[in-house]
Amino acid sequence: MSFSEHIGIDIGSTFTKGALFTVHDDHLELTERLEYPTDRGDVSAACVSIFHRLSESAQGDSPEIAFSSSAHGGLNMVAIGIVPRYTEKLAREAALSAGAKLCGSFGYYLTEEDCRTIENINPDIILLTGGTDGGNMEYVLKNAHMLSQSEISSVVVYAGNRSAKSEVEKILSSSEQFTLYMCENILPQIDEPSIKEVRSVIKEVFMNQIMKGKGLSRARDILGCEPIPTPGSLFSFIERISTFDEYEHDWALVDIGGATTDCYSVVKEPLRSLYDGVPVFGSGVKELQITRSVEGDIGLRLNSLNLCELIDDDTGLKDYAELVTEHIEHIPQNAEQHRFENLLASSALSLAVKRHSGLLSPIYSVDGQFYRQLGKDLSTIEFLLVSGGVARRAEMEVFFDTGKKQIRLVPDSPVIKFDKDYQLPLLSVIQGVSDKVLAEYFWNQILSKEKGA
Amino acid sequence: MDKMQVVLGVIGSDCHAVGNKILDRFFSDNGYSVTNLGVMVSQDEFIDAAIETGAEAILVSSLYGHAEIDCEGFRERCIERGLDPIVLYIGGNLVVGKNDRAIVEKQFLDMGFDRVFVPPNTELIDQAEILQEDILKNRDLSTRAI
Ligand code: B12
């Protein structure tokens, strides 16, 4: 008979949430869930209170404890590569999958103006990449040099051409402004992206260095563990539960927030082979099976007016959007407001998924018509799991206009599911449960197969 | 010495895949690091891959007779995007019908290709050595330029 307890806490910018999970004989369940508003002056406060409450609820006296945070802007990153559809794109993917907020990305040679832009962004981490192993060295060397000549001061993670590694290290360590981490190349060969190591290094950097400035030290001291960035923890969770043959589904998670919306997708075959019987060809770097995108202009509070523009409505939706933009803590009060909230949430969901999906454009040849695919094919997606505060109260549907000339590869007939207890970020952060137990709980409890469950 | 990097592919909407596999094998076996983009490759894809891999030569195939349109402005595009110098080869059935070999060759040399391989000149014998010489010549040029 095995028994273990796990406390997972997530510090968000408006609410801090926590849960106590219990595992009996490889069977996981949610025992208690709590949430308090986050105090912007002291982001650790709510986390510490939740920790004490849940520790009292725990039966044993040594539950596993873990926490994540997206407060104070999370982890700000800049990505640098060479060719936009190769290393620049991969550097962006790597940063996003590690849970960063991508504040800029640059290709080819950095200019002085680019450096000033980066200075103003003042990122926590710069990810410097470029060149396959044994490939191009000029760009990374020149870019390293440009960084070293600038006023930028930041952590730099190098994950470019192996052959340029020691030279880049020399250039960047010649001044004190950078803390350097050297990684394996994210693109060792042109058709072999490899972002795993970079991701774990970025997370490690976040834990060791970045969080110091984010007001989390007190939470760390009391809880006795290091925080991870919330999206990074969600990404790893998705990876952990997607490695089992018995749960082979393509699916996506859409985390709808007040200001931004994140979309994560899991697709076994991101490149389509045929569309309407016509061959499809890819282009650029191989699409990854699991990816994350962030929409900075889609949100149900601060960005709700953007969503209104997509909806044909003359019943007062816009007034409602103005109201919630002004009062971000507002919760729908009556049937009409619920209807508005559902409309906004549906369009946030649809738009985020649409932007996450790839595009087919026709190519005309002597041999008839073909398609070229850019981005990921999401048509095979079976479930869209909606998370975020809104998942608890709104009802949603998806509507895509997929375009005529170019075809959007949006999910064909997705079933929408809800993270009703808003427990995903809390489940994601706990580490001491085996992948198998976690996967079973996720697929059978949170995402059970019945429609609308 | 590191292997020389080359990019290989069949240009345009041409899907003749067999020769491409043979070329990949031939150049890989003869000491090159080959990035093979396969069939239906656009000019920019060749150039993107060459920049990223630091390739010193691009080997273009065209079998279906539309090379002239597909390769239009290729050299200029390379220069514009910073691939200069770069060895450019082309081979295959470049034009439709039975044209005089010399005329076809000249046409593609004028377009900026360094060497042109049209039948019966497509048999792979000493192309590996010729390519090495051409790449070394370019290296020599660039060091002199500095
Ligand atoms: C098989 C074949 C097909 C198959 C291809 C299957 C596939 N996915 O590979 C299919 C049926 C799909 C096909 C379709 C077409 N085909 Co076809 N096809 C052939 C065929 C019979 C053999 C090609 C082949 O594999 N050869 C064997 C390989 C090893 O040789 P290779 O390709 O020439 O490559 C070698 C050399 O050329 C050289 N080389 C090539 N590139 C380079 C580059 C460098 C740098 C160097 C050094 C050397 C080099 O080295 C290679 C290796 O040894 C040829 C005729 C022939 N006998 O060549 C016609 C042929 C190429 N096809 C032709 C045509 C017209 C077409 C179509 C347009 C027909 C149509 N109207 O639908 C379509 C085009 C489709 C498309 N979008 O590309 C014509 C081209 C005419 C021209 N250029 O003047 C040919 C010559 C037939 C003919 N005599 O009319 N085809």
XYZ file of C-alpha atoms and ligand atoms in Angstrom:
690
model
C 0.000 0.000 0.000
C 1.653 3.201 -1.115
C 0.626 6.685 -0.048
C 2.028 10.121 -0.813
C 0.930 13.767 -0.649
C 1.837 16.640 -2.920
C 1.277 20.368 -2.606
C 1.389 22.378 -5.810
C 1.110 26.178 -5.758
C 1.009 28.639 -8.618
C 1.518 32.369 -8.143
C -0.326 34.246 -10.845
C -0.446 37.997 -11.255
C -4.029 38.247 -9.930
C -4.624 35.007 -8.025
C -2.430 32.534 -6.222
C -3.785 28.994 -6.319
C -2.800 25.876 -4.469
C -3.857 22.255 -4.263
C -3.177 19.211 -2.187
C -3.029 16.026 -4.255
C -2.976 12.565 -2.732
C -1.713 9.364 -4.317
C -3.068 6.051 -2.993
C -1.751 2.949 -4.704
C -0.888 4.773 -7.920
C -4.232 6.499 -7.884
C -4.083 10.292 -7.829
C -6.791 12.568 -6.524
C -7.376 16.230 -5.790
C -7.896 16.509 -2.045
C -8.130 20.235 -1.484
C -7.887 23.381 -3.530
C -7.493 27.002 -2.399
C -6.959 30.397 -3.904
C -6.142 33.882 -2.618
C -5.643 37.156 -4.441
C -1.985 37.901 -5.129
C -0.668 40.928 -3.278
C 1.339 42.857 -5.847
C 3.535 44.365 -3.162
C 4.412 40.963 -1.745
C 3.838 38.170 -4.243
C 5.057 35.604 -1.733
C 2.341 36.332 0.846
C -0.600 34.386 -0.590
C 1.674 31.524 -1.526
C 2.966 31.208 2.019
C -0.570 31.289 3.512
C -1.771 28.629 1.096
C 1.248 26.538 1.876
C 0.477 26.670 5.626
C -3.200 25.860 5.135
C -2.549 22.911 2.849
C 0.220 21.596 5.084
C -2.277 21.493 7.951
C -4.739 19.577 5.785
C -2.123 17.017 4.830
C -2.276 13.785 6.811
C 1.421 13.100 6.854
C 4.068 15.623 7.786
C 6.239 15.452 4.719
C 4.202 16.266 1.630
C 6.148 17.086 -1.508
C 6.077 20.847 -2.150
C 6.551 22.670 -5.444
C 5.571 26.050 -6.816
C 5.533 28.029 -10.023
C 5.147 31.702 -10.752
C 4.172 33.977 -13.567
C 4.060 37.075 -11.406
C 6.092 40.177 -12.266
C 6.118 39.358 -15.951
C 7.637 35.904 -15.542
C 10.752 35.264 -17.532
C 11.629 37.818 -20.214
C 13.655 36.554 -23.129
C 15.134 37.652 -26.410
C 15.916 35.052 -29.086
C 18.655 35.415 -31.684
C 19.234 33.163 -34.683
C 20.343 33.485 -38.273
C 17.761 32.487 -40.873
C 14.176 33.354 -39.889
C 12.787 29.957 -40.832
C 15.612 27.991 -39.252
C 17.514 29.005 -36.133
C 15.606 32.208 -35.447
C 12.358 30.259 -35.460
C 13.805 27.469 -33.335
C 15.259 29.911 -30.829
C 11.782 31.387 -30.445
C 10.238 27.943 -29.980
C 12.864 27.026 -27.404
C 12.261 30.203 -25.399
C 8.493 29.778 -25.495
C 8.625 26.130 -24.536
C 10.805 26.938 -21.543
C 7.992 29.193 -20.381
C 9.470 32.542 -21.282
C 7.763 35.692 -22.361
C 9.348 36.332 -25.730
C 10.110 40.048 -25.903
C 11.889 40.077 -29.228
C 13.669 37.944 -31.772
C 16.390 38.777 -34.254
C 17.848 37.127 -37.354
C 21.039 37.587 -39.372
C 23.460 40.293 -38.156
C 22.535 42.311 -35.071
C 22.745 46.015 -35.739
C 23.550 48.717 -33.215
C 19.900 49.618 -33.274
C 18.938 46.018 -32.485
C 21.299 46.157 -29.526
C 19.662 49.326 -28.261
C 16.262 47.661 -28.629
C 17.533 44.750 -26.551
C 18.963 47.179 -24.006
C 15.502 48.710 -23.630
C 13.829 45.329 -23.366
C 16.320 44.534 -20.622
C 15.687 40.774 -20.896
C 16.422 38.236 -18.181
C 17.947 35.898 -20.728
C 19.272 36.238 -24.276
C 19.296 33.005 -26.240
C 22.044 33.207 -28.849
C 21.915 30.613 -31.621
C 22.887 30.165 -35.236
C 24.518 27.685 -37.563
C 24.343 23.920 -37.742
C 27.285 22.053 -36.193
C 30.200 22.622 -38.535
C 28.048 25.179 -40.344
C 27.966 28.933 -40.361
C 30.118 30.663 -37.723
C 30.284 34.218 -39.006
C 26.910 35.307 -37.716
C 27.215 34.035 -34.157
C 30.725 35.388 -33.814
C 29.727 38.777 -35.141
C 26.573 38.819 -33.019
C 28.482 37.828 -29.898
C 30.852 40.659 -30.650
C 27.974 43.126 -31.079
C 26.511 42.067 -27.734
C 29.859 42.482 -26.031
C 30.183 46.005 -27.437
C 26.724 47.002 -26.197
C 25.476 48.179 -22.821
C 23.296 45.087 -22.469
C 23.678 43.189 -19.248
C 21.941 39.846 -18.973
C 22.249 36.096 -18.816
C 23.289 34.741 -22.213
C 22.563 31.139 -23.140
C 24.555 30.062 -26.172
C 23.097 27.197 -28.192
C 24.518 27.673 -31.670
C 27.135 26.041 -33.874
C 29.379 23.797 -31.794
C 32.440 24.839 -33.753
C 32.006 28.450 -32.660
C 31.395 27.672 -28.995
C 34.801 28.387 -27.516
C 35.261 31.535 -29.568
C 31.834 32.839 -28.539
C 32.668 32.027 -24.934
C 35.872 34.038 -25.211
C 34.114 37.039 -26.715
C 31.277 37.126 -24.225
C 33.311 36.446 -21.120
C 35.757 39.232 -21.901
C 33.491 41.681 -20.088
C 31.544 41.351 -16.864
C 28.148 42.233 -18.293
C 27.056 38.676 -19.099
C 26.510 35.520 -17.136
C 27.164 32.776 -19.649
C 25.693 29.336 -20.096
C 26.983 27.146 -22.911
C 24.614 24.546 -24.377
C 24.355 22.036 -27.133
C 23.284 23.370 -30.519
C 19.519 23.671 -31.023
C 20.022 22.769 -34.683
C 22.953 20.348 -34.942
C 21.758 19.359 -38.413
C 19.361 21.203 -40.638
C 16.583 18.631 -40.224
C 17.307 17.733 -36.615
C 16.077 20.348 -34.156
C 17.034 19.646 -30.570
C 15.721 22.035 -27.941
C 15.573 19.829 -24.855
C 18.855 20.798 -23.275
C 18.342 24.505 -23.878
C 14.972 24.319 -22.210
C 16.291 22.728 -19.090
C 19.164 25.205 -18.917
C 16.738 28.114 -19.248
C 14.634 26.722 -16.434
C 17.684 26.235 -14.284
C 18.757 29.823 -14.935
C 15.305 31.016 -13.973
C 15.473 29.131 -10.707
C 19.024 30.122 -9.826
C 19.154 33.726 -10.885
C 16.103 35.350 -12.277
C 13.608 34.788 -9.538
C 15.695 36.820 -7.120
C 14.318 40.001 -8.613
C 10.725 38.761 -8.667
C 9.931 38.945 -4.967
C 9.845 35.186 -4.579
C 12.712 34.728 -2.158
C 10.482 34.589 0.889
C 8.249 31.926 -0.661
C 11.338 29.967 -1.568
C 12.813 30.187 1.920
C 9.619 29.068 3.607
C 8.594 26.398 1.112
C 12.160 25.181 0.794
C 12.183 24.794 -2.982
C 12.840 26.827 -6.107
C 10.020 28.157 -8.313
C 9.676 27.437 -12.013
C 7.978 29.652 -14.609
C 4.315 28.602 -14.906
C 4.231 28.072 -18.689
C 7.467 26.098 -18.531
C 5.945 23.824 -15.943
C 2.808 23.356 -18.061
C 4.921 22.551 -21.087
C 6.898 19.876 -19.230
C 3.682 18.443 -17.855
C 2.241 18.136 -21.359
C 5.401 16.403 -22.447
C 5.268 13.993 -19.505
C 1.701 12.863 -20.127
C 2.060 12.590 -23.888
C 4.573 9.781 -24.051
C 2.177 6.889 -23.561
C 0.900 4.692 -26.369
C -2.471 4.190 -24.717
C -3.182 7.931 -24.739
C -2.275 8.677 -28.320
C -4.402 11.683 -29.041
C -3.580 14.944 -30.704
C -4.810 17.743 -28.481
C -4.254 21.316 -27.432
C -4.389 23.280 -24.224
C -5.553 26.860 -24.362
C -4.886 28.890 -21.252
C -7.027 31.990 -21.510
C -5.948 34.805 -19.242
C -6.962 38.380 -18.605
C -4.247 39.919 -20.751
C -2.715 37.065 -22.752
C -3.656 33.642 -24.035
C -1.295 30.687 -24.345
C -1.818 27.803 -26.701
C 0.038 24.488 -26.407
C -0.421 21.746 -28.975
C 0.556 18.098 -29.136
C 0.504 16.689 -32.658
C 2.180 13.436 -33.684
C 2.489 14.366 -37.379
C 2.815 18.147 -37.565
C 3.507 18.034 -41.327
C 0.581 16.953 -43.433
C 1.193 14.699 -46.437
C -1.974 15.312 -48.455
C -4.731 17.899 -48.592
C -7.748 17.007 -50.701
C -5.651 14.304 -52.329
C -2.973 16.818 -53.326
C 0.614 16.436 -52.014
C 1.779 18.880 -49.339
C 5.403 19.936 -48.861
C 6.991 21.487 -45.816
C 9.440 24.319 -45.683
C 12.120 25.442 -43.272
C 12.900 23.794 -39.982
C 10.952 20.666 -39.025
C 7.859 21.447 -36.979
C 8.049 20.197 -33.406
C 5.420 17.841 -31.994
C 4.814 19.896 -28.879
C 4.834 23.671 -29.142
C 3.601 26.735 -27.300
C 2.481 30.060 -28.662
C 1.560 33.194 -26.757
C -0.917 35.781 -27.941
C -0.127 39.066 -26.271
C -3.246 40.776 -27.597
C -5.837 38.162 -26.644
C -7.287 38.289 -23.159
C -10.651 38.484 -21.457
C -9.974 41.570 -19.393
C -7.201 43.891 -20.507
C -7.561 42.852 -24.152
C -11.272 42.194 -24.371
C -11.870 45.154 -26.657
C -9.622 43.523 -29.267
C -11.918 40.514 -29.200
C -15.032 42.625 -29.698
C -13.751 43.658 -33.065
C -14.074 40.087 -34.256
C -17.652 39.651 -33.162
C -20.667 41.010 -34.904
C -22.779 42.248 -32.014
C -25.121 45.133 -31.360
C -26.495 43.989 -28.028
C -23.966 45.726 -25.790
C -20.934 43.444 -25.887
C -18.656 46.413 -26.337
C -19.980 48.103 -23.187
C -19.363 44.917 -21.278
C -15.816 44.733 -22.643
C -15.220 48.306 -21.546
C -16.518 47.481 -18.110
C -14.222 44.481 -17.632
C -11.220 46.296 -19.064
C -11.744 48.922 -16.413
C -12.541 46.435 -13.614
C -10.390 43.431 -14.295
C -11.647 41.568 -11.246
C -15.247 41.711 -12.527
C -17.137 38.406 -12.663
C -20.339 38.092 -14.739
C -23.408 38.899 -12.620
C -26.427 37.923 -14.713
C -27.521 35.889 -17.710
C -26.680 38.593 -20.178
C -23.202 39.141 -18.792
C -22.642 35.397 -18.902
C -23.594 35.443 -22.548
C -21.085 38.226 -23.206
C -18.410 36.389 -21.298
C -19.073 33.258 -23.366
C -18.832 35.224 -26.571
C -15.530 36.787 -25.583
C -14.127 33.483 -24.382
C -15.199 31.680 -27.559
C -13.522 34.205 -29.759
C -10.377 34.232 -27.616
C -10.250 30.454 -27.922
C -10.910 30.444 -31.654
C -8.425 33.164 -32.430
C -5.625 31.698 -30.327
C -6.057 28.276 -31.907
C -6.297 29.741 -35.380
C -3.067 31.662 -34.941
C -1.359 28.574 -33.580
C -2.273 26.544 -36.654
C -0.293 26.306 -39.873
C -1.067 27.634 -43.289
C -1.259 25.918 -46.683
C -0.586 27.931 -49.788
C -1.000 26.586 -53.292
C 1.927 26.199 -55.665
C 1.119 25.761 -59.314
C 3.383 23.523 -61.335
C 3.610 21.754 -64.688
C 2.290 18.751 -62.849
C -0.794 20.463 -61.461
C -1.257 22.042 -58.078
C 0.596 21.309 -54.826
C 0.556 22.886 -51.397
C 3.327 24.304 -49.293
C 2.775 24.113 -45.545
C 4.051 26.709 -43.110
C 3.511 25.982 -39.432
C 1.736 23.096 -37.770
C -1.157 20.959 -38.987
C -3.737 20.998 -36.185
C -6.543 19.363 -38.170
C -6.098 16.067 -36.318
C -6.669 17.646 -32.916
C -9.368 15.805 -30.998
C -9.628 17.900 -27.840
C -9.229 21.519 -26.998
C -8.772 21.766 -23.267
C -9.523 25.223 -21.952
C -7.815 26.377 -18.775
C -7.698 29.675 -16.926
C -10.229 31.229 -14.562
C -12.819 31.440 -17.331
C -12.839 27.663 -17.829
C -14.781 27.394 -14.585
C -17.740 29.440 -15.645
C -17.924 30.046 -19.367
C -19.356 27.852 -22.059
C -17.559 28.048 -25.332
C -17.603 27.048 -28.915
C -15.045 27.448 -31.655
C -15.607 29.122 -34.968
C -12.900 29.376 -37.565
C -12.973 31.152 -40.848
C -10.274 29.194 -42.586
C -9.661 31.342 -45.611
C -10.022 30.633 -49.303
C -6.723 31.343 -50.969
C -4.652 30.132 -48.098
C -5.917 27.309 -46.000
C -5.623 27.357 -42.226
C -4.957 23.927 -40.782
C -7.282 24.365 -37.793
C -8.776 21.437 -35.848
C -11.414 19.659 -37.964
C -13.922 18.777 -35.284
C -12.498 19.365 -31.850
C -14.351 18.573 -28.643
C -13.989 21.380 -26.133
C -13.165 20.361 -22.574
C -12.698 22.450 -19.483
C -10.210 22.410 -16.660
C -13.167 22.957 -14.350
C -11.242 23.071 -11.090
C -8.462 25.112 -12.682
C -6.016 22.541 -11.405
C -3.644 22.125 -14.372
C -0.983 24.613 -13.254
C -1.053 22.993 -9.816
C -0.866 19.471 -11.142
C 1.896 20.489 -13.538
C 4.248 21.771 -10.932
C 4.404 18.671 -8.744
C 7.326 16.436 -9.601
C 7.145 13.481 -7.227
C 4.395 11.603 -9.044
C 5.303 9.175 -11.807
C 4.499 10.158 -15.390
C 2.205 7.171 -15.652
C 0.061 8.076 -12.638
C -0.072 11.660 -13.827
C -1.105 10.621 -17.342
C -3.821 8.327 -16.019
C -5.291 11.080 -13.877
C -5.153 13.590 -16.682
C -6.710 11.405 -19.354
C -9.283 9.719 -17.177
C -10.301 12.485 -14.775
C -9.633 15.823 -16.416
C -10.076 14.821 -20.033
C -12.386 11.834 -19.868
C -13.472 10.844 -23.319
C -17.227 11.459 -23.085
C -18.313 14.501 -24.966
C -18.425 17.625 -22.871
C -17.348 15.827 -19.708
C 40.100 19.316 -41.945
C 36.315 19.592 -41.535
C 34.204 18.194 -44.354
C 33.109 20.696 -46.944
C 29.437 21.625 -46.581
C 27.196 21.463 -49.637
C 23.448 21.906 -50.129
C 21.631 19.699 -52.607
C 18.100 19.695 -53.999
C 15.765 19.625 -56.977
C 14.531 23.099 -57.814
C 11.049 24.436 -58.510
C 8.037 22.147 -58.578
C 10.111 19.301 -59.959
C 9.565 16.015 -58.131
C 12.029 13.662 -59.837
C 13.530 12.073 -56.760
C 15.825 9.328 -57.992
C 18.804 11.286 -59.278
C 18.745 13.384 -56.107
C 19.266 10.297 -53.933
C 22.152 9.183 -56.118
C 23.791 12.601 -55.918
C 23.398 12.644 -52.117
C 25.074 9.264 -51.897
C 27.813 10.154 -54.352
C 28.889 13.381 -52.658
C 28.520 11.973 -49.128
C 30.670 8.989 -50.053
C 33.239 11.304 -51.537
C 33.941 13.306 -48.410
C 31.299 16.036 -48.353
C 28.793 16.915 -45.669
C 25.589 17.021 -47.706
C 22.420 18.831 -46.632
C 19.870 17.299 -48.964
C 16.669 19.298 -49.258
C 15.049 16.726 -51.552
C 12.587 17.661 -54.260
C 10.483 20.784 -54.823
C 12.917 23.242 -53.344
C 12.570 26.977 -53.846
C 15.472 29.353 -54.380
C 15.087 30.785 -50.908
C 15.091 27.363 -49.314
C 18.419 26.578 -50.972
C 19.796 29.897 -49.776
C 18.386 29.589 -46.227
C 19.886 26.157 -45.790
C 23.210 27.252 -47.249
C 23.458 30.192 -44.864
C 22.573 28.131 -41.814
C 24.922 25.253 -42.656
C 27.697 27.514 -43.882
C 27.670 25.676 -47.212
C 30.252 26.580 -49.804
C 28.356 25.128 -52.749
C 24.764 24.675 -53.865
C 24.077 21.773 -56.210
C 20.849 22.284 -58.094
C 19.071 19.623 -60.117
C 16.310 20.154 -62.600
C 14.890 17.281 -64.587
C 11.526 18.375 -65.876
C 12.567 21.000 -68.364
C 11.735 24.230 -66.566
C 15.147 25.112 -65.179
C 15.301 28.383 -66.981
C 12.261 29.807 -65.200
C 13.075 28.223 -61.857
C 16.669 29.432 -61.816
C 15.989 32.939 -63.014
C 17.954 35.363 -60.844
C 19.380 32.667 -58.565
C 22.935 34.001 -58.512
C 21.737 37.541 -57.879
C 19.544 36.346 -55.056
C 22.478 34.558 -53.449
C 24.562 37.708 -53.595
C 21.722 39.810 -52.279
C 21.313 37.509 -49.313
C 25.001 37.414 -48.462
C 26.061 34.149 -50.081
C 29.095 35.485 -51.850
C 31.167 33.707 -52.849
C 29.292 30.437 -53.316
C 29.812 27.688 -55.867
C 26.645 27.089 -57.918
C 26.224 23.937 -60.014
C 23.268 22.820 -62.003
C 22.555 19.507 -63.709
C 19.817 17.395 -65.252
C 17.491 17.822 -68.207
C 17.505 21.565 -68.085
C 15.391 22.440 -71.077
C 12.647 20.796 -73.047
C 13.540 18.973 -76.233
C 16.889 18.208 -77.803
C 18.829 21.455 -77.822
C 22.484 21.839 -78.640
C 24.414 21.063 -75.488
C 26.801 23.970 -75.933
C 23.939 26.436 -76.187
C 22.258 25.173 -73.050
C 25.532 25.220 -71.175
C 26.272 28.747 -72.194
C 22.798 29.876 -71.248
C 23.166 28.637 -67.687
C 26.760 29.781 -67.331
C 25.511 33.221 -68.287
C 22.905 32.991 -65.559
C 25.740 32.703 -63.070
C 26.187 28.969 -62.575
C 29.796 27.891 -62.244
C 29.282 24.548 -63.949
C 26.515 22.973 -65.965
C 25.959 19.233 -66.313
C 23.653 18.217 -69.099
C 23.449 14.855 -70.897
C 25.584 13.103 -71.901
C 27.759 14.969 -69.436
C 25.809 13.960 -66.338
C 27.625 10.803 -65.428
C 29.171 11.170 -62.003
C 32.884 10.536 -62.232
C 35.195 13.317 -61.122
C 32.616 15.891 -60.015
C 33.756 15.485 -56.409
C 37.271 16.622 -57.240
C 36.116 19.410 -59.514
C 33.854 20.678 -56.749
C 36.669 20.643 -54.233
C 38.845 22.667 -56.581
C 36.086 25.196 -57.144
C 35.448 25.577 -53.415
C 39.147 26.012 -52.679
C 39.364 28.607 -55.423
C 36.570 30.563 -53.713
C 38.284 30.303 -50.337
C 41.429 31.604 -51.908
C 39.534 34.529 -53.380
C 37.910 35.450 -50.078
C 41.164 35.409 -48.129
C 42.702 37.613 -50.745
C 39.771 39.992 -50.485
C 40.491 40.468 -46.770
C 10.749 8.442 -63.460
C 10.339 9.662 -64.238
C 9.249 10.378 -63.768
C 8.499 10.005 -62.505
C 9.316 10.577 -61.315
C 9.134 9.768 -60.053
C 9.961 10.363 -58.974
N 9.299 10.897 -57.958
O 11.178 10.362 -59.031
C 7.138 10.736 -62.712
C 6.195 9.790 -63.401
C 6.480 11.294 -61.466
C 7.535 11.809 -63.702
C 6.789 12.926 -63.905
C 7.088 13.863 -64.856
N 8.056 13.770 -65.793
Co 9.417 12.468 -65.771
N 10.712 11.138 -66.060
C 11.048 10.082 -65.379
C 12.201 9.361 -66.106
C 11.597 8.186 -66.864
C 13.332 8.843 -65.247
C 13.940 9.886 -64.269
C 14.953 9.227 -63.397
O 14.665 8.828 -62.277
N 16.192 8.999 -63.926
C 17.253 8.307 -63.260
C 18.165 9.296 -62.499
C 19.268 8.542 -61.791
O 18.737 10.189 -63.416
P 18.523 11.753 -63.413
O 17.262 12.075 -62.732
O 18.724 12.264 -64.767
O 19.696 12.309 -62.498
C 21.070 12.080 -62.811
C 21.677 13.083 -63.766
O 20.756 13.909 -64.441
C 22.652 13.857 -62.991
N 22.264 15.137 -62.377
C 21.041 15.604 -62.095
N 21.124 16.768 -61.437
C 22.420 17.059 -61.294
C 23.052 18.114 -60.686
C 24.427 18.142 -60.643
C 25.115 19.279 -60.004
C 25.185 17.100 -61.247
C 26.648 17.138 -61.215
C 24.545 16.045 -61.875
C 23.160 16.021 -61.878
O 23.012 12.997 -61.938
C 21.867 12.266 -61.550
C 22.291 10.999 -60.913
O 22.989 10.168 -61.822
C 12.723 10.469 -67.054
C 13.318 9.964 -68.365
C 14.715 9.499 -68.202
N 14.992 8.335 -68.661
O 15.557 10.216 -67.605
C 11.462 11.304 -67.279
C 11.611 12.767 -67.585
C 12.684 13.391 -66.713
N 10.300 13.291 -67.224
C 9.872 14.225 -68.030
C 8.647 14.921 -67.862
C 8.269 15.873 -68.986
C 7.822 14.715 -66.759
C 6.509 15.420 -66.475
C 6.494 16.918 -66.736
C 5.423 14.701 -67.306
C 4.075 15.345 -67.203
N 3.742 16.151 -68.178
O 3.376 15.080 -66.269
C 6.284 15.098 -65.002
C 6.843 16.195 -64.119
C 6.507 15.991 -62.665
C 7.183 16.955 -61.784
N 6.443 17.865 -61.172
O 8.354 16.941 -61.635
C 10.829 14.471 -69.173
C 11.577 15.800 -69.020
C 11.701 16.447 -70.382
C 12.733 17.497 -70.503
N 13.373 17.967 -69.447
O 12.996 17.878 -71.584
C 11.736 13.183 -69.112
C 13.193 13.426 -69.549
C 11.074 12.134 -70.022
C 11.130 12.540 -71.479
N 12.104 12.071 -72.218
O 10.262 13.266 -71.916
N 8.683 11.477 -64.350
